[in-house]
Tab-separated table of C-alpha atoms in Angstrom:
chain	number	residue	atom	x	y	z
A	289	UNK	CA	64.984	87.915	104.498
A	290	UNK	CA	66.326	84.385	102.811
A	291	UNK	CA	64.702	82.793	99.482
A	292	UNK	CA	63.343	79.771	99.963
A	293	UNK	CA	65.983	76.674	98.478
A	294	UNK	CA	64.981	76.013	94.843
A	295	UNK	CA	64.369	71.970	95.295
A	296	UNK	CA	60.899	73.967	98.450
A	297	UNK	CA	60.704	76.605	95.543
A	298	UNK	CA	59.755	74.138	92.625
A	299	UNK	CA	58.252	72.132	94.646
A	300	UNK	CA	55.558	75.167	95.895
A	301	UNK	CA	55.241	75.964	92.097
A	302	UNK	CA	54.008	71.921	91.445
A	303	UNK	CA	52.067	72.532	93.901
A	304	UNK	CA	50.229	75.510	92.489
A	305	UNK	CA	49.730	73.795	89.377
A	306	UNK	CA	47.571	71.542	89.867
A	307	UNK	CA	46.005	73.046	93.322
A	308	UNK	CA	44.756	75.870	90.853
A	309	UNK	CA	42.940	74.306	87.992
A	310	UNK	CA	41.509	72.132	91.487
A	311	UNK	CA	39.901	74.329	92.888
A	312	UNK	CA	38.409	76.612	89.756
A	313	UNK	CA	37.428	73.169	88.526
A	314	UNK	CA	35.676	72.337	92.460
A	315	UNK	CA	34.734	76.311	91.599
A	316	UNK	CA	32.915	75.314	88.374
A	317	UNK	CA	31.350	72.337	89.821
A	318	UNK	CA	29.577	74.147	93.290
A	319	UNK	CA	28.863	76.918	90.975
A	320	UNK	CA	27.041	74.826	88.514
A	321	UNK	CA	25.567	72.418	91.976
A	322	UNK	CA	23.552	75.748	92.682
A	323	UNK	CA	22.615	77.020	89.692
A	324	UNK	CA	21.051	73.535	88.823
A	325	UNK	CA	19.332	73.850	92.315
A	326	UNK	CA	17.461	77.236	92.663
A	327	UNK	CA	16.235	77.188	88.950
A	328	UNK	CA	14.996	73.455	89.305
A	329	UNK	CA	16.481	72.430	85.925
A	330	UNK	CA	14.476	69.583	84.551
A	331	UNK	CA	17.150	66.641	85.567
A	332	UNK	CA	17.215	65.371	81.528
A	333	UNK	CA	17.932	68.946	80.282
A	334	UNK	CA	21.177	69.513	83.095
A	335	UNK	CA	21.650	67.175	85.217
A	336	UNK	CA	23.520	68.210	88.360
A	337	UNK	CA	26.766	66.980	89.438
A	338	UNK	CA	25.360	64.998	92.560
A	339	UNK	CA	23.516	63.272	89.519
A	340	UNK	CA	26.692	62.909	87.735
A	341	UNK	CA	27.879	61.850	90.390
A	342	UNK	CA	24.609	58.838	91.307
A	343	UNK	CA	25.634	58.306	87.729
A	344	UNK	CA	29.073	57.173	87.681
A	345	UNK	CA	27.741	54.971	90.833
A	346	UNK	CA	25.215	53.478	89.621
A	347	UNK	CA	26.293	52.514	86.580
A	348	UNK	CA	29.973	51.295	87.172
A	349	UNK	CA	28.932	48.560	85.927
A	350	UNK	CA	27.828	49.116	82.709
A	351	UNK	CA	30.218	52.601	82.013
A	352	UNK	CA	33.449	50.089	82.734
A	353	UNK	CA	32.844	47.596	80.296
A	354	UNK	CA	32.272	50.579	77.791
A	355	UNK	CA	35.815	52.518	78.754
A	356	UNK	CA	37.570	48.852	78.423
A	357	UNK	CA	37.073	48.724	73.942
A	358	UNK	CA	37.156	52.372	74.209
A	359	UNK	CA	40.579	52.864	75.954
A	360	UNK	CA	42.015	49.521	73.992
A	361	UNK	CA	41.512	50.783	70.365
A	362	UNK	CA	42.752	54.746	72.059
A	363	UNK	CA	46.154	53.271	73.109
A	364	UNK	CA	46.418	50.928	69.555
A	365	UNK	CA	45.716	53.003	67.697
A	366	UNK	CA	47.864	56.258	69.365
A	367	UNK	CA	50.842	53.390	69.186
A	368	UNK	CA	50.532	52.143	65.650
A	369	UNK	CA	50.892	56.417	64.853
A	370	UNK	CA	53.079	56.207	66.362
A	371	UNK	CA	55.128	54.155	64.852
A	372	UNK	CA	53.600	55.558	61.605
A	373	UNK	CA	54.971	58.796	61.872
A	374	UNK	CA	58.187	58.200	64.066
A	375	UNK	CA	58.803	56.196	61.169
A	376	UNK	CA	57.636	58.359	58.192
A	377	UNK	CA	59.800	60.679	59.569
A	378	UNK	CA	62.596	59.390	60.554
A	379	UNK	CA	62.885	57.656	56.448
A	380	UNK	CA	62.028	60.915	54.895
A	381	UNK	CA	64.729	62.204	57.508
A	382	UNK	CA	67.232	60.111	55.095
A	383	UNK	CA	66.656	61.680	51.704
A	384	UNK	CA	65.101	64.580	50.142
A	385	UNK	CA	64.463	63.244	47.598
A	386	UNK	CA	62.098	61.159	49.238
A	387	UNK	CA	61.158	64.782	51.727
A	388	UNK	CA	60.212	66.486	48.961
A	389	UNK	CA	57.838	63.301	46.891
A	390	UNK	CA	56.086	62.195	49.892
A	391	UNK	CA	55.181	65.482	52.676
A	392	UNK	CA	53.448	67.797	50.589
A	393	UNK	CA	51.224	64.285	49.022
A	394	UNK	CA	50.560	63.659	53.180
A	395	UNK	CA	49.453	67.577	54.746
A	396	UNK	CA	47.200	67.469	51.756
A	397	UNK	CA	45.555	63.723	52.244
A	398	UNK	CA	45.063	65.980	56.166
A	399	UNK	CA	44.057	68.836	55.013
A	400	UNK	CA	41.105	67.071	53.965
A	401	UNK	CA	39.088	67.378	57.176
A	402	UNK	CA	39.581	63.386	59.760
A	403	UNK	CA	35.360	63.042	59.910
A	404	UNK	CA	35.056	62.655	55.590
A	405	UNK	CA	37.182	59.647	55.604
A	406	UNK	CA	35.661	57.608	58.391
A	407	UNK	CA	32.854	55.848	56.336
A	408	UNK	CA	35.888	55.368	53.536
A	409	UNK	CA	38.470	53.320	56.254
A	410	UNK	CA	34.510	51.339	57.623
A	411	UNK	CA	34.214	49.721	53.884
A	412	UNK	CA	37.968	49.364	53.580
A	413	UNK	CA	38.554	47.438	57.308
A	414	UNK	CA	34.747	46.527	58.222
A	415	UNK	CA	32.670	47.672	61.289
A	416	UNK	CA	34.489	47.308	64.935
A	417	UNK	CA	37.605	48.065	66.061
A	418	UNK	CA	39.537	47.344	62.440
A	419	UNK	CA	37.885	50.526	62.119
A	420	UNK	CA	38.089	52.310	64.828
A	421	UNK	CA	41.856	52.224	65.435
A	422	UNK	CA	42.562	52.785	62.136
A	423	UNK	CA	40.997	56.095	62.156
A	424	UNK	CA	42.951	57.194	65.739
A	425	UNK	CA	46.025	56.110	63.970
A	426	UNK	CA	45.268	57.738	60.994
A	427	UNK	CA	44.131	61.174	63.188
A	428	UNK	CA	46.847	60.521	65.162
A	429	UNK	CA	50.075	59.699	62.806
A	430	UNK	CA	49.644	63.664	61.468
A	431	UNK	CA	50.730	65.371	64.498
A	432	UNK	CA	53.283	62.821	65.627
A	433	UNK	CA	54.635	63.359	61.564
A	434	UNK	CA	54.739	66.754	62.073
A	435	UNK	CA	56.017	67.666	65.002
A	436	UNK	CA	59.776	64.479	64.516
A	437	UNK	CA	59.816	66.159	61.516
A	438	UNK	CA	60.023	69.682	62.993
A	439	UNK	CA	63.274	67.991	64.996
A	440	UNK	CA	64.856	66.563	63.068
A	441	UNK	CA	65.435	68.944	60.887
A	442	UNK	CA	65.792	71.599	63.731
A	443	UNK	CA	69.088	69.692	64.654
A	444	UNK	CA	71.661	71.374	64.765
A	445	UNK	CA	73.656	71.003	61.722
A	446	UNK	CA	77.150	71.904	64.422
A	447	UNK	CA	76.691	68.103	65.289
A	448	UNK	CA	75.806	66.712	62.125
A	449	UNK	CA	79.112	68.031	60.512
A	450	UNK	CA	81.347	67.084	63.395
A	451	UNK	CA	79.288	62.504	63.273
A	452	UNK	CA	80.668	62.950	59.523
A	453	UNK	CA	83.795	64.251	61.283
A	454	UNK	CA	83.808	61.806	62.527
A	455	UNK	CA	83.528	59.049	59.593
A	456	UNK	CA	79.585	58.161	61.659
A	457	UNK	CA	78.074	56.463	58.823
A	458	UNK	CA	74.248	58.617	58.651
A	459	UNK	CA	72.438	55.481	60.829
A	460	UNK	CA	74.793	56.332	64.222
A	461	UNK	CA	74.624	60.215	63.176
A	462	UNK	CA	70.590	59.588	63.949
A	463	UNK	CA	71.163	57.656	66.210
A	464	UNK	CA	73.539	59.166	68.340
A	465	UNK	CA	72.736	62.864	67.216
A	466	UNK	CA	69.629	64.143	65.721
A	467	UNK	CA	67.357	61.633	66.964
A	468	UNK	CA	67.984	62.886	70.738
A	469	UNK	CA	68.285	66.008	69.567
A	470	UNK	CA	64.558	65.720	68.564
A	471	UNK	CA	62.888	63.765	71.135
A	472	UNK	CA	61.644	68.123	72.729
A	473	UNK	CA	59.329	68.054	69.351
A	474	UNK	CA	58.101	64.358	69.173
A	475	UNK	CA	56.765	64.563	72.436
A	476	UNK	CA	54.780	68.136	72.056
A	477	UNK	CA	53.217	65.738	68.670
A	478	UNK	CA	52.378	62.639	71.339
A	479	UNK	CA	51.081	64.748	73.478
A	480	UNK	CA	48.370	66.502	70.689
A	481	UNK	CA	48.130	62.966	69.006
A	482	UNK	CA	46.674	61.092	72.032
A	483	UNK	CA	44.400	63.362	72.763
A	484	UNK	CA	42.841	63.788	69.264
A	485	UNK	CA	43.907	59.013	69.451
A	486	UNK	CA	40.484	58.865	71.294
A	487	UNK	CA	38.078	61.265	69.540
A	488	UNK	CA	39.366	59.137	66.671
A	489	UNK	CA	38.666	56.392	68.453
A	490	UNK	CA	35.591	58.291	69.467
A	491	UNK	CA	33.650	59.364	66.243
A	492	UNK	CA	34.047	55.195	65.012
A	493	UNK	CA	32.199	54.531	68.018
A	494	UNK	CA	28.878	57.387	66.872
A	495	UNK	CA	29.217	55.448	64.059
A	496	UNK	CA	29.647	51.909	63.675
A	497	UNK	CA	30.071	50.566	66.977
A	498	UNK	CA	28.608	48.525	69.601
A	499	UNK	CA	30.944	49.187	72.413
A	500	UNK	CA	32.145	51.556	74.219
A	501	UNK	CA	31.546	54.841	75.409
A	502	UNK	CA	31.097	56.439	72.289
A	503	UNK	CA	28.217	53.902	71.484
A	504	UNK	CA	26.655	54.575	75.905
A	505	UNK	CA	26.380	57.433	74.733
A	506	UNK	CA	24.284	57.138	71.784
A	507	UNK	CA	22.401	54.360	74.669
A	508	UNK	CA	22.175	57.037	76.774
A	509	UNK	CA	21.003	59.942	74.419
A	510	UNK	CA	18.239	57.279	72.833
A	511	UNK	CA	17.076	56.574	76.697
A	512	UNK	CA	17.267	60.093	77.722
A	513	UNK	CA	19.866	59.934	80.428
A	514	UNK	CA	21.326	62.908	80.454
A	515	UNK	CA	23.421	61.702	83.377
A	516	UNK	CA	24.784	58.959	81.981
A	517	UNK	CA	26.386	60.746	78.604
A	518	UNK	CA	27.862	63.346	81.276
A	519	UNK	CA	29.323	60.659	83.114
A	520	UNK	CA	30.467	58.833	80.225
A	521	UNK	CA	31.493	62.377	78.951
A	522	UNK	CA	33.497	62.657	82.188
A	523	UNK	CA	35.415	59.040	81.672
A	524	UNK	CA	36.908	60.067	78.497
A	525	UNK	CA	38.313	63.966	80.233
A	526	UNK	CA	39.538	60.883	82.585
A	527	UNK	CA	40.785	58.385	80.098
A	528	UNK	CA	42.749	62.059	77.726
A	529	UNK	CA	43.922	63.891	81.393
A	530	UNK	CA	45.861	59.735	82.214
A	531	UNK	CA	46.790	59.488	78.520
A	532	UNK	CA	49.038	62.850	78.177
A	533	UNK	CA	49.889	62.622	81.712
A	534	UNK	CA	51.708	59.329	81.040
A	535	UNK	CA	53.645	61.025	77.844
A	536	UNK	CA	53.849	63.519	79.765
A	537	UNK	CA	55.836	61.120	82.458
A	538	UNK	CA	57.974	59.420	79.663
A	539	UNK	CA	59.219	63.198	78.754
A	540	UNK	CA	60.192	63.525	82.309
A	541	UNK	CA	61.897	60.193	81.510
A	542	UNK	CA	63.462	61.052	78.377
A	543	UNK	CA	65.003	64.010	79.843
A	544	UNK	CA	65.970	62.791	82.870
A	545	UNK	CA	67.992	60.174	80.633
A	546	UNK	CA	69.697	62.487	78.378
A	547	UNK	CA	71.279	64.936	81.418
A	548	UNK	CA	68.665	67.448	81.685
């Protein structure tokens, strides 16, 4: 019996990878709807998925207005974290002395629970978008930095020695050998960081903000609008998925460019 073509097999695998979680999620939503209808839970305690959908439609304008600042601050914080994480890791890769001096301090700072730094950032940079971006960048920095450091350290030493044997400068060795070899590690860190950036922004919005989905969740909680709370959370999940998918798409583009 003939086996399916490789391209067809890959397409089926991709379809299966999408349909299985989608079908499972739809089943959970259906079960949730049935449980709420059968046991007649109050809407303020456990709204049905249909109630959440109605909140998404009925309060769309309000949700959209609060989504914009959350997405803006998330992307800005993620961008800052990426620049700082990649930049510092790249700098330390050129000097063992700097790495031995700075790397342990970065680890120690990250051992402190991130939420504990939030009031300090608010005091230092003020209330509003600067503190939200700062917190998002701070939370997203560490996985990018660690992943980039690991990728640069994992570069095949034989290629590095070959570059040096061909009289390549440290910069050219970094740009042509070490940086491309670290891409898989970097994107693993970016995928973690982009979701953490969303968390950082929401935490900041909970503490001090007059806009954003975190602020909307607090406002809805004060009004006992559980359906609106879950609608905002659903939008946050969508934001996280889109951001993660964008990073994954960037990884695939880099792999194609590298000929993988």
